[in-house]
mmCIF file of C-alpha atoms and ligand atoms in Angstrom:
data_model
loop_
_atom_site.group_PDB
_atom_site.id
_atom_site.type_symbol
_atom_site.label_atom_id
_atom_site.label_comp_id
_atom_site.label_asym_id
_atom_site.label_seq_id
_atom_site.Cartn_x
_atom_site.Cartn_y
_atom_site.Cartn_z
ATOM 1 C CA MET A 808 149.721 244.345 -7.669
ATOM 2 C CA GLU A 809 150.519 240.334 -7.487
ATOM 3 C CA SER A 810 149.080 238.580 -4.998
ATOM 4 C CA ARG A 811 149.196 235.329 -4.073
ATOM 5 C CA GLN A 812 146.835 232.950 -2.189
ATOM 6 C CA LEU A 813 146.390 231.638 1.203
ATOM 7 C CA SER A 814 145.626 228.816 2.506
ATOM 8 C CA ASN A 815 142.442 229.108 3.377
ATOM 9 C CA GLY A 816 141.383 230.739 -0.299
ATOM 10 C CA LEU A 817 142.095 234.252 -0.086
ATOM 11 C CA GLU A 818 144.408 236.626 -2.063
ATOM 12 C CA ILE A 819 146.908 238.772 -0.119
ATOM 13 C CA PRO A 820 149.252 241.184 -2.064
ATOM 14 C CA VAL A 821 152.729 240.645 -2.136
ATOM 15 C CA LEU A 822 153.797 244.146 -1.477
ATOM 16 C CA ALA A 823 153.190 245.941 1.267
ATOM 17 C CA LEU A 824 153.838 249.570 3.105
ATOM 18 C CA GLY A 825 155.319 249.005 6.678
ATOM 19 C CA VAL A 826 154.259 251.966 8.403
ATOM 20 C CA TRP A 827 156.456 250.955 11.228
ATOM 21 C CA GLN A 828 158.235 253.955 12.750
ATOM 22 C CA ILE A 829 156.163 256.531 10.392
ATOM 23 C CA ARG A 830 154.812 259.411 12.717
ATOM 24 C CA ASN A 831 151.152 259.541 13.314
ATOM 25 C CA GLY A 832 149.945 262.866 11.235
ATOM 26 C CA ARG A 833 150.763 263.977 8.184
ATOM 27 C CA ASP A 834 153.949 261.955 7.264
ATOM 28 C CA CYS A 835 151.735 258.912 7.804
ATOM 29 C CA VAL A 836 148.511 259.898 5.995
ATOM 30 C CA ASN A 837 151.193 261.204 3.147
ATOM 31 C CA ALA A 838 152.775 257.907 2.946
ATOM 32 C CA VAL A 839 149.662 255.791 2.783
ATOM 33 C CA ARG A 840 148.166 258.048 0.020
ATOM 34 C CA TRP A 841 150.665 257.901 -2.119
ATOM 35 C CA VAL A 842 151.236 254.081 -1.695
ATOM 36 C CA LEU A 843 147.386 253.338 -2.467
ATOM 37 C CA ASP A 844 148.390 256.220 -5.358
ATOM 38 C CA LEU A 845 150.733 253.946 -7.041
ATOM 39 C CA GLY A 846 148.560 250.552 -6.475
ATOM 40 C CA TYR A 847 149.885 248.864 -3.126
ATOM 41 C CA ARG A 848 146.628 247.397 -1.803
ATOM 42 C CA HIS A 849 148.810 246.369 1.390
ATOM 43 C CA ILE A 850 149.040 248.313 4.681
ATOM 44 C CA ASP A 851 150.976 246.452 7.285
ATOM 45 C CA THR A 852 150.430 248.559 10.584
ATOM 46 C CA ALA A 853 149.761 247.027 14.451
ATOM 47 C CA GLN A 854 148.295 248.925 17.990
ATOM 48 C CA LEU A 855 151.685 249.358 18.974
ATOM 49 C CA TYR A 856 152.947 251.779 16.343
ATOM 50 C CA GLY A 857 150.284 254.242 17.663
ATOM 51 C CA ASN A 858 149.879 255.395 14.071
ATOM 52 C CA GLY A 859 146.528 253.578 13.376
ATOM 53 C CA GLU A 860 144.366 256.896 12.882
ATOM 54 C CA SER A 861 146.551 258.373 10.365
ATOM 55 C CA VAL A 862 146.302 254.960 8.463
ATOM 56 C CA GLY A 863 142.780 255.120 8.521
ATOM 57 C CA ARG A 864 142.240 258.515 7.309
ATOM 58 C CA ALA A 865 144.532 258.080 4.142
ATOM 59 C CA ALA A 866 142.367 254.969 3.276
ATOM 60 C CA ARG A 867 139.262 256.879 4.066
ATOM 61 C CA GLU A 868 140.739 259.751 1.421
ATOM 62 C CA SER A 869 141.727 257.649 -0.853
ATOM 63 C CA ARG A 870 138.010 256.478 -1.382
ATOM 64 C CA LEU A 871 139.374 252.775 -1.954
ATOM 65 C CA PRO A 872 137.776 249.925 -0.075
ATOM 66 C CA ALA A 873 141.169 249.627 1.666
ATOM 67 C CA ARG A 874 141.739 247.460 4.597
ATOM 68 C CA SER A 875 144.613 246.848 6.557
ATOM 69 C CA CYS A 876 147.008 244.290 8.302
ATOM 70 C CA SER A 877 147.141 244.845 11.930
ATOM 71 C CA SER A 878 147.882 243.441 15.002
ATOM 72 C CA PRO A 879 146.461 243.416 18.371
ATOM 73 C CA PRO A 880 148.110 244.811 21.621
ATOM 74 C CA SER A 881 151.704 243.758 21.907
ATOM 75 C CA SER A 882 152.804 244.595 25.400
ATOM 76 C CA PRO A 883 151.961 240.739 26.535
ATOM 77 C CA ARG A 884 154.470 241.004 29.688
ATOM 78 C CA ARG A 885 152.196 244.219 30.795
ATOM 79 C CA VAL A 886 149.025 243.258 29.171
ATOM 80 C CA PRO A 887 147.123 239.709 29.837
ATOM 81 C CA ILE A 888 145.623 239.559 26.688
ATOM 82 C CA ARG A 889 143.933 236.360 26.764
ATOM 83 C CA CYS A 890 141.231 237.004 24.295
ATOM 84 C CA PRO A 891 142.863 239.654 21.939
ATOM 85 C CA ARG A 892 140.578 242.892 21.637
ATOM 86 C CA PRO A 893 140.073 244.335 18.204
ATOM 87 C CA GLU A 894 138.344 246.844 18.486
ATOM 88 C CA GLY A 895 139.844 249.539 19.805
ATOM 89 C CA SER A 896 142.597 249.204 16.477
ATOM 90 C CA LEU A 897 139.724 248.791 14.286
ATOM 91 C CA ARG A 898 138.262 251.666 15.696
ATOM 92 C CA ARG A 899 141.492 254.191 15.352
ATOM 93 C CA LEU A 900 141.381 252.774 12.252
ATOM 94 C CA GLY A 901 137.788 253.671 10.990
ATOM 95 C CA LEU A 902 136.947 250.039 9.674
ATOM 96 C CA ASP A 903 134.852 247.132 10.566
ATOM 97 C CA TYR A 904 137.115 244.781 9.985
ATOM 98 C CA VAL A 905 140.652 244.186 8.707
ATOM 99 C CA ASP A 906 141.860 241.404 5.982
ATOM 100 C CA LEU A 907 144.508 240.198 8.075
ATOM 101 C CA TYR A 908 145.230 239.953 11.855
ATOM 102 C CA LEU A 909 148.181 239.414 13.651
ATOM 103 C CA VAL A 910 149.349 238.044 17.164
ATOM 104 C CA HIS A 911 152.285 240.295 17.482
ATOM 105 C CA TRP A 912 155.221 238.018 19.582
ATOM 106 C CA PRO A 913 154.792 234.896 20.784
ATOM 107 C CA GLN A 914 154.220 234.064 24.449
ATOM 108 C CA ARG A 915 155.406 231.789 27.308
ATOM 109 C CA ASP A 916 152.708 229.171 25.793
ATOM 110 C CA HIS A 917 152.621 229.723 21.865
ATOM 111 C CA THR A 918 149.262 228.778 21.420
ATOM 112 C CA TRP A 919 147.463 230.518 24.356
ATOM 113 C CA VAL A 920 146.495 233.378 23.032
ATOM 114 C CA TRP A 921 144.952 231.891 19.469
ATOM 115 C CA PRO A 922 141.511 230.927 20.761
ATOM 116 C CA GLY A 923 141.124 234.396 20.931
ATOM 117 C CA MET A 924 142.561 235.223 17.515
ATOM 118 C CA GLU A 925 140.085 232.686 16.455
ATOM 119 C CA LYS A 926 137.494 234.295 18.360
ATOM 120 C CA ALA A 927 137.909 237.826 16.266
ATOM 121 C CA GLN A 928 137.536 235.761 12.618
ATOM 122 C CA ARG A 929 134.529 234.012 14.068
ATOM 123 C CA LEU A 930 133.335 237.382 15.165
ATOM 124 C CA GLY A 931 133.643 239.545 11.831
ATOM 125 C CA TYR A 932 136.563 241.404 12.944
ATOM 126 C CA THR A 933 139.274 239.820 10.241
ATOM 127 C CA ARG A 934 139.002 238.028 7.525
ATOM 128 C CA SER A 935 142.085 235.897 8.130
ATOM 129 C CA VAL A 936 144.352 235.527 11.311
ATOM 130 C CA GLY A 937 148.304 234.951 11.420
ATOM 131 C CA LEU A 938 151.391 235.377 13.857
ATOM 132 C CA SER A 939 154.715 236.809 14.003
ATOM 133 C CA ASN A 940 157.822 236.426 15.356
ATOM 134 C CA ASN A 941 157.138 232.612 15.523
ATOM 135 C CA GLY A 942 159.669 229.955 14.885
ATOM 136 C CA VAL A 943 159.317 226.392 13.539
ATOM 137 C CA GLY A 944 158.824 225.167 17.158
ATOM 138 C CA GLU A 945 156.297 227.994 18.127
ATOM 139 C CA MET A 946 154.354 227.221 14.570
ATOM 140 C CA ASP A 947 154.277 223.451 15.388
ATOM 141 C CA GLU A 948 152.616 224.331 18.525
ATOM 142 C CA VAL A 949 149.861 226.449 17.511
ATOM 143 C CA MET A 950 149.091 224.086 14.322
ATOM 144 C CA GLY A 951 148.837 221.139 16.388
ATOM 145 C CA SER A 952 145.628 222.649 18.308
ATOM 146 C CA ALA A 953 144.237 225.447 15.968
ATOM 147 C CA GLU A 954 140.974 225.447 15.220
ATOM 148 C CA ILE A 955 141.305 228.343 12.323
ATOM 149 C CA ARG A 956 144.782 228.029 10.774
ATOM 150 C CA PRO A 957 147.309 230.816 11.146
ATOM 151 C CA VAL A 958 147.337 231.630 6.854
ATOM 152 C CA VAL A 959 150.844 233.982 7.530
ATOM 153 C CA ASN A 960 153.710 234.540 10.272
ATOM 154 C CA GLN A 961 155.573 237.436 10.143
ATOM 155 C CA VAL A 962 159.895 237.285 10.520
ATOM 156 C CA GLN A 963 162.503 239.561 10.229
ATOM 157 C CA PHE A 964 163.816 237.971 6.679
ATOM 158 C CA SER A 965 166.108 239.536 4.454
ATOM 159 C CA PRO A 966 169.051 237.629 2.856
ATOM 160 C CA PHE A 967 171.283 238.844 5.888
ATOM 161 C CA GLU A 968 168.261 236.888 7.896
ATOM 162 C CA TYR A 969 167.851 233.882 5.507
ATOM 163 C CA ARG A 970 165.730 231.659 7.828
ATOM 164 C CA ARG A 971 165.650 228.679 5.462
ATOM 165 C CA ALA A 972 164.300 226.175 8.542
ATOM 166 C CA LEU A 973 161.971 228.637 9.493
ATOM 167 C CA LEU A 974 160.543 228.898 5.714
ATOM 168 C CA ASP A 975 160.942 225.256 5.392
ATOM 169 C CA GLY A 976 158.436 225.216 8.505
ATOM 170 C CA ALA A 977 156.303 227.653 7.182
ATOM 171 C CA VAL A 978 155.504 225.956 3.791
ATOM 172 C CA ARG A 979 154.774 222.998 5.571
ATOM 173 C CA HIS A 980 152.152 224.516 6.752
ATOM 174 C CA GLN A 981 151.248 226.464 4.079
ATOM 175 C CA ILE A 982 152.324 229.043 5.568
ATOM 176 C CA VAL A 983 153.346 232.365 3.919
ATOM 177 C CA VAL A 984 155.820 234.227 5.295
ATOM 178 C CA GLU A 985 156.086 237.918 5.357
ATOM 179 C CA ALA A 986 159.091 239.928 5.472
ATOM 180 C CA TYR A 987 159.683 242.474 7.706
ATOM 181 C CA SER A 988 162.651 244.772 7.628
ATOM 182 C CA PRO A 989 163.876 243.718 4.256
ATOM 183 C CA LEU A 990 166.013 246.438 4.264
ATOM 184 C CA GLY A 991 167.328 245.721 7.574
ATOM 185 C CA THR A 992 165.965 249.122 8.262
ATOM 186 C CA GLY A 993 167.558 250.857 5.785
ATOM 187 C CA ARG A 994 171.544 249.102 7.195
ATOM 188 C CA HIS A 995 171.249 246.532 4.547
ATOM 189 C CA LEU A 996 171.443 248.743 1.348
ATOM 190 C CA ALA A 997 175.203 250.268 2.287
ATOM 191 C CA ASP A 998 176.387 246.342 2.389
ATOM 192 C CA ARG A 999 178.972 246.268 -0.606
ATOM 193 C CA ARG A 1000 178.135 242.907 -2.367
ATOM 194 C CA VAL A 1001 174.412 244.198 -2.651
ATOM 195 C CA SER A 1002 175.717 247.265 -4.335
ATOM 196 C CA GLU A 1003 177.572 244.603 -6.524
ATOM 197 C CA VAL A 1004 173.930 242.388 -7.308
ATOM 198 C CA ALA A 1005 172.388 245.795 -7.827
ATOM 199 C CA SER A 1006 174.744 247.505 -10.260
ATOM 200 C CA ARG A 1007 175.016 243.889 -12.290
ATOM 201 C CA VAL A 1008 171.084 243.786 -12.393
ATOM 202 C CA GLY A 1009 171.076 247.528 -13.377
ATOM 203 C CA ARG A 1010 168.550 248.037 -10.223
ATOM 204 C CA SER A 1011 168.948 249.662 -7.040
ATOM 205 C CA PRO A 1012 170.020 248.186 -3.755
ATOM 206 C CA ALA A 1013 166.450 248.467 -2.559
ATOM 207 C CA GLN A 1014 165.343 246.568 -5.294
ATOM 208 C CA VAL A 1015 167.390 244.079 -5.545
ATOM 209 C CA LEU A 1016 166.416 243.399 -1.149
ATOM 210 C CA LEU A 1017 162.901 243.608 -1.738
ATOM 211 C CA ARG A 1018 163.347 241.256 -5.342
ATOM 212 C CA TRP A 1019 165.394 238.716 -2.800
ATOM 213 C CA CYS A 1020 162.180 237.916 -0.567
ATOM 214 C CA LEU A 1021 159.817 238.087 -3.407
ATOM 215 C CA GLN A 1022 162.509 235.099 -4.795
ATOM 216 C CA ARG A 1023 161.905 233.092 -2.156
ATOM 217 C CA ASP A 1024 158.474 233.497 -2.062
ATOM 218 C CA THR A 1025 157.836 235.933 0.923
ATOM 219 C CA VAL A 1026 155.399 238.825 0.611
ATOM 220 C CA VAL A 1027 157.270 241.760 1.518
ATOM 221 C CA LEU A 1028 156.846 245.014 3.870
ATOM 222 C CA PRO A 1029 159.744 247.693 3.071
ATOM 223 C CA LYS A 1030 158.878 251.327 5.079
ATOM 224 C CA SER A 1031 159.512 254.234 3.647
ATOM 225 C CA SER A 1032 157.999 257.955 3.991
ATOM 226 C CA HIS A 1033 159.627 259.490 1.145
ATOM 227 C CA ARG A 1034 157.610 259.050 -2.201
ATOM 228 C CA ASP A 1035 160.069 258.626 -4.321
ATOM 229 C CA ARG A 1036 161.189 255.737 -2.490
ATOM 230 C CA ILE A 1037 157.658 254.372 -2.153
ATOM 231 C CA GLU A 1038 158.042 254.237 -5.931
ATOM 232 C CA GLU A 1039 161.671 252.580 -6.646
ATOM 233 C CA ASN A 1040 160.348 250.206 -4.091
ATOM 234 C CA ALA A 1041 157.220 248.791 -6.337
ATOM 235 C CA GLN A 1042 159.290 248.884 -9.422
ATOM 236 C CA ILE A 1043 160.737 245.222 -8.909
ATOM 237 C CA PHE A 1044 158.298 242.855 -10.584
ATOM 238 C CA ASP A 1045 159.926 243.402 -14.054
ATOM 239 C CA PHE A 1046 163.054 241.917 -13.430
ATOM 240 C CA ASP A 1047 164.592 238.434 -12.349
ATOM 241 C CA PRO A 1048 168.052 238.118 -10.526
ATOM 242 C CA SER A 1049 170.321 235.218 -11.817
ATOM 243 C CA ASP A 1050 170.928 232.083 -10.195
ATOM 244 C CA ALA A 1051 174.227 233.435 -9.479
ATOM 245 C CA ASP A 1052 173.377 236.721 -8.414
ATOM 246 C CA MET A 1053 170.359 235.271 -5.711
ATOM 247 C CA ALA A 1054 173.473 232.604 -4.363
ATOM 248 C CA ASP A 1055 175.637 235.314 -3.840
ATOM 249 C CA LEU A 1056 172.486 236.931 -2.078
ATOM 250 C CA ASP A 1057 171.996 233.857 0.214
ATOM 251 C CA ARG A 1058 175.505 233.902 1.342
ATOM 252 C CA LEU A 1059 174.726 237.202 3.128
ATOM 253 C CA ASP A 1060 172.583 235.052 5.760
ATOM 254 C CA ARG A 1061 173.871 235.373 9.176
ATOM 255 C CA THR A 1062 171.116 233.284 11.140
ATOM 256 C CA GLY A 1063 172.729 229.896 10.190
ATOM 257 C CA GLY A 1064 169.342 229.405 8.059
ATOM 258 C CA THR A 1065 167.520 229.597 11.577
ATOM 259 C CA GLY A 1066 164.374 228.194 12.086
ATOM 260 C CA GLU A 1067 164.292 230.884 15.000
ATOM 261 C CA ALA A 1068 162.435 233.782 14.388
ATOM 262 C CA GLY A 1069 164.666 235.888 16.165
HETATM 263 P P1 A2P B 2585 162.712 256.619 4.942
HETATM 264 O O1 A2P B 2585 161.423 255.805 5.335
HETATM 265 O O2 A2P B 2585 163.422 257.544 5.727
HETATM 266 O O3 A2P B 2585 161.995 256.791 3.623
HETATM 267 P P2 A2P B 2585 163.218 248.156 6.213
HETATM 268 O O4 A2P B 2585 161.588 248.556 5.240
HETATM 269 O O5 A2P B 2585 163.533 247.383 6.452
HETATM 270 O O6 A2P B 2585 162.183 248.495 7.900
HETATM 271 O O7 A2P B 2585 163.560 249.824 6.053
HETATM 272 C C1 A2P B 2585 163.504 250.928 6.112
HETATM 273 C C2 A2P B 2585 164.432 252.039 6.017
HETATM 274 O O8 A2P B 2585 164.921 252.495 4.174
HETATM 275 C C3 A2P B 2585 164.152 253.654 6.787
HETATM 276 O O9 A2P B 2585 165.193 253.938 6.963
HETATM 277 C C4 A2P B 2585 163.741 253.705 4.957
HETATM 278 O O10 A2P B 2585 163.620 255.718 5.025
HETATM 279 C C5 A2P B 2585 164.772 253.542 3.735
HETATM 280 N N1 A2P B 2585 164.211 253.146 2.569
HETATM 281 C C6 A2P B 2585 163.167 252.006 2.205
HETATM 282 N N2 A2P B 2585 163.477 252.122 0.684
HETATM 283 C C7 A2P B 2585 164.472 252.975 0.351
HETATM 284 C C8 A2P B 2585 165.104 253.120 -0.827
HETATM 285 N N3 A2P B 2585 164.158 252.801 -1.895
HETATM 286 N N4 A2P B 2585 165.960 253.551 -0.825
HETATM 287 C C9 A2P B 2585 166.721 254.275 0.186
HETATM 288 N N5 A2P B 2585 166.592 254.473 1.916
HETATM 289 C C10 A2P B 2585 164.953 253.493 1.952
#
């Protein structure tokens, strides 16, 4: 599995399984087992998804030294989390630490929760910390006060959500963008223009959308609970769309190249 280097020197696999909307239980255990068997080494889960136990079980069953990428409580309006509490997530996962711990949604003042994230890293609960759903202004704010720098920012990203200004802002801060919902939760797969590129390159629409994310230097997190699709989604390292194909996909952007995350 290809990986890339984070600003703190650690490596991150560029393809992950996103387990949002995979039911806790057999479906989730199977999906995680399959990806680990296939060579994926990056699972993106969150407390909110309610399937941490299944992710942890699959990782243990696979007998790999698998860790995962997790997020702290993500309902800041209801749960005043000045200091994130990763212990519960780690307990459900059955892990001592994760590789990467993300704060899910920015809150009023985006720097508010960051000292707690730094504390989680200092306490050894995670090797790296990151953001999600942060726009350029929010990344700038966090970077202005961070003692431990966020290494990633996870946002919705695909040719249809080609947030160029956000990507540029992240690059300026040496923050890697992680693309969630790269298939538009399935909606982008049926787009005629995506299918046209797919038939030109001889790949499936899903592979084309995922490859586009890699070509744009992001880490990509497709979700699937089907073994054949999980396999298909991993076959994205052996082709390069042409510049013209990439330009056609770039033109699908509906965000106006925004620096905003949502
Ligand atoms: P399923 O989980 O039933 O396989 P996103 O990653 O943007 O959130 O998209 C996930 C959606 O896309 C899910 O509905 C998933 O369905 C579907 N999906 C994932 N990979 C593929 C694929 N290779 N071909 C078709 N549909 C896919």
